[in-house]
GROMACS .gro file of N, CA and C in nm:
model
  306
    1UNK      N    1  -1.472   1.900  -1.090
    1UNK     CA    2  -1.394   1.796  -1.142
    1UNK      C    3  -1.474   1.729  -1.262
    2UNK      N    4  -1.428   1.677  -1.356
    2UNK     CA    5  -1.496   1.624  -1.482
    2UNK      C    6  -1.428   1.482  -1.486
    3UNK      N    7  -1.527   1.378  -1.512
    3UNK     CA    8  -1.465   1.247  -1.530
    3UNK      C    9  -1.543   1.184  -1.654
    4UNK      N   10  -1.466   1.139  -1.767
    4UNK     CA   11  -1.514   1.072  -1.881
    4UNK      C   12  -1.462   0.929  -1.861
    5UNK      N   13  -1.545   0.830  -1.906
    5UNK     CA   14  -1.520   0.685  -1.901
    5UNK      C   15  -1.521   0.642  -2.050
    6UNK      N   16  -1.412   0.567  -2.100
    6UNK     CA   17  -1.398   0.496  -2.214
    6UNK      C   18  -1.370   0.367  -2.203
    7UNK      N   19  -1.456   0.280  -2.246
    7UNK     CA   20  -1.450   0.144  -2.238
    7UNK      C   21  -1.389   0.079  -2.371
    8UNK      N   22  -1.273   0.023  -2.378
    8UNK     CA   23  -1.212  -0.040  -2.502
    8UNK      C   24  -1.186  -0.188  -2.464
    9UNK      N   25  -1.264  -0.271  -2.513
    9UNK     CA   26  -1.261  -0.423  -2.486
    9UNK      C   27  -1.248  -0.461  -2.354
   10UNK      N   28  -1.123  -0.507  -2.304
   10UNK     CA   29  -1.106  -0.554  -2.167
   10UNK      C   30  -1.038  -0.421  -2.090
   11UNK      N   31  -1.049  -0.312  -2.138
   11UNK     CA   32  -0.970  -0.188  -2.068
   11UNK      C   33  -1.083  -0.071  -2.037
   12UNK      N   34  -1.075  -0.030  -1.918
   12UNK     CA   35  -1.144   0.078  -1.892
   12UNK      C   36  -1.060   0.208  -1.854
   13UNK      N   37  -1.111   0.315  -1.928
   13UNK     CA   38  -1.005   0.432  -1.917
   13UNK      C   39  -1.091   0.541  -1.850
   14UNK      N   40  -1.043   0.593  -1.733
   14UNK     CA   41  -1.112   0.701  -1.667
   14UNK      C   42  -1.028   0.823  -1.683
   15UNK      N   43  -1.083   0.932  -1.758
   15UNK     CA   44  -1.015   1.042  -1.800
   15UNK      C   45  -1.071   1.156  -1.708
   16UNK      N   46  -0.984   1.202  -1.614
   16UNK     CA   47  -1.010   1.296  -1.515
   16UNK      C   48  -0.944   1.433  -1.559
   17UNK      N   49  -1.027   1.549  -1.501
   17UNK     CA   50  -0.971   1.673  -1.519
   17UNK      C   51  -1.020   1.754  -1.394
   18UNK      N   52  -0.934   1.850  -1.357
   18UNK     CA   53  -0.975   1.951  -1.249
   18UNK      C   54  -0.903   1.894  -1.121
   19UNK      N   55  -0.960   1.928  -1.006
   19UNK     CA   56  -0.895   1.892  -0.870
   19UNK      C   57  -0.967   1.783  -0.805
   20UNK      N   58  -0.881   1.698  -0.752
   20UNK     CA   59  -0.920   1.562  -0.679
   20UNK      C   60  -0.922   1.611  -0.539
   21UNK      N   61  -1.001   1.698  -0.494
   21UNK     CA   62  -1.022   1.722  -0.354
   21UNK      C   63  -1.112   1.624  -0.285
   22UNK      N   64  -1.170   1.643  -0.172
   22UNK     CA   65  -1.265   1.565  -0.101
   22UNK      C   66  -1.387   1.540  -0.179
   23UNK      N   67  -1.447   1.648  -0.251
   23UNK     CA   68  -1.560   1.624  -0.320
   23UNK      C   69  -1.529   1.552  -0.455
   24UNK      N   70  -1.421   1.584  -0.511
   24UNK     CA   71  -1.377   1.535  -0.630
   24UNK      C   72  -1.355   1.377  -0.619
   25UNK      N   73  -1.289   1.324  -0.498
   25UNK     CA   74  -1.259   1.206  -0.462
   25UNK      C   75  -1.393   1.119  -0.460
   26UNK      N   76  -1.497   1.171  -0.387
   26UNK     CA   77  -1.643   1.114  -0.380
   26UNK      C   78  -1.702   1.088  -0.514
   27UNK      N   79  -1.682   1.201  -0.596
   27UNK     CA   80  -1.730   1.183  -0.735
   27UNK      C   81  -1.673   1.070  -0.810
   28UNK      N   82  -1.527   1.063  -0.791
   28UNK     CA   83  -1.451   0.961  -0.861
   28UNK      C   84  -1.497   0.820  -0.800
   29UNK      N   85  -1.515   0.808  -0.679
   29UNK     CA   86  -1.562   0.689  -0.631
   29UNK      C   87  -1.695   0.648  -0.687
   30UNK      N   88  -1.792   0.717  -0.695
   30UNK     CA   89  -1.919   0.697  -0.733
   30UNK      C   90  -1.921   0.651  -0.895
   31UNK      N   91  -1.837   0.712  -0.958
   31UNK     CA   92  -1.824   0.678  -1.103
   31UNK      C   93  -1.761   0.554  -1.117
   32UNK      N   94  -1.650   0.530  -1.043
   32UNK     CA   95  -1.580   0.397  -1.049
   32UNK      C   96  -1.653   0.283  -1.020
   33UNK      N   97  -1.725   0.294  -0.902
   33UNK     CA   98  -1.801   0.201  -0.835
   33UNK      C   99  -1.944   0.165  -0.925
   34UNK      N  100  -1.976   0.269  -0.985
   34UNK     CA  101  -2.100   0.257  -1.056
   34UNK      C  102  -2.057   0.213  -1.201
   35UNK      N  103  -1.938   0.199  -1.242
   35UNK     CA  104  -1.909   0.138  -1.379
   35UNK      C  105  -1.869  -0.021  -1.355
   36UNK      N  106  -1.971  -0.088  -1.432
   36UNK     CA  107  -1.948  -0.229  -1.417
   36UNK      C  108  -1.813  -0.285  -1.493
   37UNK      N  109  -1.723  -0.331  -1.410
   37UNK     CA  110  -1.588  -0.363  -1.459
   37UNK      C  111  -1.601  -0.498  -1.541
   38UNK      N  112  -1.696  -0.575  -1.518
   38UNK     CA  113  -1.730  -0.693  -1.589
   38UNK      C  114  -1.598  -0.768  -1.634
   39UNK      N  115  -1.564  -0.772  -1.766
   39UNK     CA  116  -1.468  -0.846  -1.825
   39UNK      C  117  -1.314  -0.751  -1.822
   40UNK      N  118  -1.337  -0.638  -1.769
   40UNK     CA  119  -1.228  -0.545  -1.761
   40UNK      C  120  -1.107  -0.614  -1.679
   41UNK      N  121  -0.989  -0.587  -1.760
   41UNK     CA  122  -0.875  -0.658  -1.701
   41UNK      C  123  -0.762  -0.552  -1.669
   42UNK      N  124  -0.794  -0.443  -1.725
   42UNK     CA  125  -0.693  -0.317  -1.717
   42UNK      C  126  -0.784  -0.187  -1.699
   43UNK      N  127  -0.742  -0.126  -1.579
   43UNK     CA  128  -0.806   0.015  -1.562
   43UNK      C  129  -0.699   0.095  -1.556
   44UNK      N  130  -0.726   0.207  -1.631
   44UNK     CA  131  -0.627   0.330  -1.669
   44UNK      C  132  -0.689   0.455  -1.607
   45UNK      N  133  -0.629   0.524  -1.529
   45UNK     CA  134  -0.667   0.655  -1.484
   45UNK      C  135  -0.576   0.764  -1.546
   46UNK      N  136  -0.651   0.826  -1.633
   46UNK     CA  137  -0.561   0.943  -1.712
   46UNK      C  138  -0.573   1.065  -1.628
   47UNK      N  139  -0.461   1.107  -1.583
   47UNK     CA  140  -0.432   1.227  -1.501
   47UNK      C  141  -0.393   1.351  -1.581
   48UNK      N  142  -0.394   1.346  -1.720
   48UNK     CA  143  -0.353   1.449  -1.801
   48UNK      C  144  -0.412   1.594  -1.750
   49UNK      N  145  -0.542   1.596  -1.713
   49UNK     CA  146  -0.613   1.726  -1.696
   49UNK      C  147  -0.616   1.757  -1.542
   50UNK      N  148  -0.555   1.658  -1.451
   50UNK     CA  149  -0.555   1.677  -1.294
   50UNK      C  150  -0.465   1.777  -1.241
   51UNK      N  151  -0.494   1.875  -1.183
   51UNK     CA  152  -0.405   1.966  -1.120
   51UNK      C  153  -0.372   1.962  -0.979
   52UNK      N  154  -0.442   1.885  -0.918
   52UNK     CA  155  -0.430   1.856  -0.771
   52UNK      C  156  -0.497   1.734  -0.719
   53UNK      N  157  -0.414   1.651  -0.626
   53UNK     CA  158  -0.484   1.545  -0.568
   53UNK      C  159  -0.472   1.547  -0.416
   54UNK      N  160  -0.571   1.539  -0.330
   54UNK     CA  161  -0.550   1.544  -0.188
   54UNK      C  162  -0.547   1.409  -0.127
   55UNK      N  163  -0.537   1.386  -0.005
   55UNK     CA  164  -0.535   1.257   0.057
   55UNK      C  165  -0.662   1.181   0.028
   56UNK      N  166  -0.770   1.238   0.027
   56UNK     CA  167  -0.910   1.164  -0.012
   56UNK      C  168  -0.882   1.100  -0.137
   57UNK      N  169  -0.842   1.168  -0.235
   57UNK     CA  170  -0.815   1.107  -0.381
   57UNK      C  171  -0.716   1.000  -0.366
   58UNK      N  172  -0.611   1.012  -0.307
   58UNK     CA  173  -0.501   0.905  -0.280
   58UNK      C  174  -0.573   0.766  -0.220
   59UNK      N  175  -0.643   0.802  -0.119
   59UNK     CA  176  -0.729   0.684  -0.051
   59UNK      C  177  -0.813   0.621  -0.156
   60UNK      N  178  -0.880   0.684  -0.241
   60UNK     CA  179  -0.977   0.644  -0.327
   60UNK      C  180  -0.906   0.562  -0.431
   61UNK      N  181  -0.777   0.596  -0.483
   61UNK     CA  182  -0.689   0.524  -0.562
   61UNK      C  183  -0.664   0.396  -0.528
   62UNK      N  184  -0.619   0.383  -0.401
   62UNK     CA  185  -0.575   0.256  -0.325
   62UNK      C  186  -0.698   0.174  -0.320
   63UNK      N  187  -0.821   0.224  -0.284
   63UNK     CA  188  -0.942   0.141  -0.282
   63UNK      C  189  -0.972   0.079  -0.430
   64UNK      N  190  -0.962   0.160  -0.514
   64UNK     CA  191  -0.978   0.118  -0.670
   64UNK      C  192  -0.876   0.001  -0.703
   65UNK      N  193  -0.747   0.020  -0.663
   65UNK     CA  194  -0.646  -0.078  -0.687
   65UNK      C  195  -0.691  -0.216  -0.622
   66UNK      N  196  -0.729  -0.213  -0.512
   66UNK     CA  197  -0.773  -0.321  -0.440
   66UNK      C  198  -0.869  -0.388  -0.502
   67UNK      N  199  -0.975  -0.313  -0.537
   67UNK     CA  200  -1.098  -0.382  -0.606
   67UNK      C  201  -1.053  -0.444  -0.756
   68UNK      N  202  -0.973  -0.372  -0.813
   68UNK     CA  203  -0.920  -0.431  -0.946
   68UNK      C  204  -0.822  -0.550  -0.923
   69UNK      N  205  -0.736  -0.548  -0.830
   69UNK     CA  206  -0.645  -0.653  -0.809
   69UNK      C  207  -0.731  -0.779  -0.761
   70UNK      N  208  -0.824  -0.763  -0.676
   70UNK     CA  209  -0.893  -0.875  -0.639
   70UNK      C  210  -0.956  -0.954  -0.744
   71UNK      N  211  -0.992  -0.869  -0.860
   71UNK     CA  212  -1.047  -0.931  -0.974
   71UNK      C  213  -0.951  -0.980  -1.073
   72UNK      N  214  -0.823  -0.987  -1.047
   72UNK     CA  215  -0.714  -1.029  -1.137
   72UNK      C  216  -0.675  -0.923  -1.247
   73UNK      N  217  -0.710  -0.810  -1.216
   73UNK     CA  218  -0.670  -0.703  -1.329
   73UNK      C  219  -0.552  -0.612  -1.282
   74UNK      N  220  -0.521  -0.513  -1.365
   74UNK     CA  221  -0.403  -0.426  -1.338
   74UNK      C  222  -0.457  -0.285  -1.340
   75UNK      N  223  -0.400  -0.195  -1.276
   75UNK     CA  224  -0.427  -0.058  -1.266
   75UNK      C  225  -0.304   0.029  -1.296
   76UNK      N  226  -0.329   0.133  -1.366
   76UNK     CA  227  -0.214   0.245  -1.390
   76UNK      C  228  -0.278   0.369  -1.400
   77UNK      N  229  -0.183   0.475  -1.358
   77UNK     CA  230  -0.215   0.616  -1.363
   77UNK      C  231  -0.124   0.667  -1.471
   78UNK      N  232  -0.171   0.746  -1.561
   78UNK     CA  233  -0.099   0.800  -1.679
   78UNK      C  234  -0.101   0.961  -1.679
   79UNK      N  235  -0.019   1.023  -1.751
   79UNK     CA  236  -0.032   1.163  -1.762
   79UNK      C  237  -0.027   1.250  -1.650
   80UNK      N  238   0.056   1.184  -1.542
   80UNK     CA  239   0.079   1.260  -1.427
   80UNK      C  240   0.164   1.386  -1.436
   81UNK      N  241   0.123   1.498  -1.381
   81UNK     CA  242   0.202   1.612  -1.359
   81UNK      C  243   0.331   1.594  -1.273
   82UNK      N  244   0.435   1.667  -1.317
   82UNK     CA  245   0.559   1.651  -1.222
   82UNK      C  246   0.532   1.653  -1.079
   83UNK      N  247   0.451   1.744  -1.028
   83UNK     CA  248   0.431   1.768  -0.887
   83UNK      C  249   0.357   1.644  -0.817
   84UNK      N  250   0.257   1.602  -0.893
   84UNK     CA  251   0.168   1.487  -0.844
   84UNK      C  252   0.261   1.354  -0.855
   85UNK      N  253   0.345   1.355  -0.956
   85UNK     CA  254   0.435   1.234  -0.974
   85UNK      C  255   0.522   1.223  -0.868
   86UNK      N  256   0.577   1.334  -0.837
   86UNK     CA  257   0.663   1.342  -0.709
   86UNK      C  258   0.599   1.295  -0.585
   87UNK      N  259   0.479   1.344  -0.554
   87UNK     CA  260   0.408   1.298  -0.452
   87UNK      C  261   0.385   1.156  -0.440
   88UNK      N  262   0.346   1.086  -0.564
   88UNK     CA  263   0.319   0.949  -0.575
   88UNK      C  264   0.452   0.868  -0.531
   89UNK      N  265   0.570   0.920  -0.585
   89UNK     CA  266   0.690   0.851  -0.552
   89UNK      C  267   0.727   0.862  -0.393
   90UNK      N  268   0.709   0.966  -0.352
   90UNK     CA  269   0.734   1.000  -0.196
   90UNK      C  270   0.641   0.895  -0.126
   91UNK      N  271   0.519   0.883  -0.152
   91UNK     CA  272   0.431   0.786  -0.095
   91UNK      C  273   0.439   0.648  -0.142
   92UNK      N  274   0.536   0.615  -0.242
   92UNK     CA  275   0.572   0.491  -0.286
   92UNK      C  276   0.453   0.419  -0.361
   93UNK      N  277   0.346   0.503  -0.407
   93UNK     CA  278   0.242   0.456  -0.478
   93UNK      C  279   0.299   0.390  -0.613
   94UNK      N  280   0.399   0.442  -0.672
   94UNK     CA  281   0.460   0.363  -0.784
   94UNK      C  282   0.510   0.217  -0.768
   95UNK      N  283   0.510   0.179  -0.640
   95UNK     CA  284   0.543   0.042  -0.606
   95UNK      C  285   0.427  -0.037  -0.604
   96UNK      N  286   0.309   0.016  -0.604
   96UNK     CA  287   0.186  -0.051  -0.594
   96UNK      C  288   0.124  -0.074  -0.722
   97UNK      N  289   0.103   0.053  -0.807
   97UNK     CA  290   0.044   0.046  -0.939
   97UNK      C  291   0.146   0.124  -1.029
   98UNK      N  292   0.119   0.110  -1.158
   98UNK     CA  293   0.205   0.185  -1.254
   98UNK      C  294   0.170   0.329  -1.257
   99UNK      N  295   0.270   0.410  -1.253
   99UNK     CA  296   0.252   0.569  -1.256
   99UNK      C  297   0.346   0.610  -1.376
  100UNK      N  298   0.286   0.693  -1.465
  100UNK     CA  299   0.380   0.752  -1.577
  100UNK      C  300   0.347   0.911  -1.569
  101UNK      N  301   0.447   0.976  -1.617
  101UNK     CA  302   0.441   1.121  -1.627
  101UNK      C  303   0.356   1.161  -1.758
  102UNK      N  304   0.318   1.287  -1.745
  102UNK     CA  305   0.277   1.355  -1.876
  102UNK      C  306   0.373   1.370  -1.990
   0.00000   0.00000   0.00000
């Protein structure tokens, strides 16, 4: 799994590619928690290159949402493939944070 981070004023964009399995989820957690949010008010996860997400990855997204929300920010997941989008809808993640298709 590959993770790039782009900081744009008060917005942090995490560009992910590959599979978010258990190992990928831990990598994602390390990168997210290691990135100083500071004045960041918006966190965006770009899933354009993500082909799979397992339960560990979903758990990490919820952890990140909690961290962002506690600091008064917003979180969204963009570029989601149809299969992952359907999974997020079944799990009702789209009612917790913004989710948009590729």
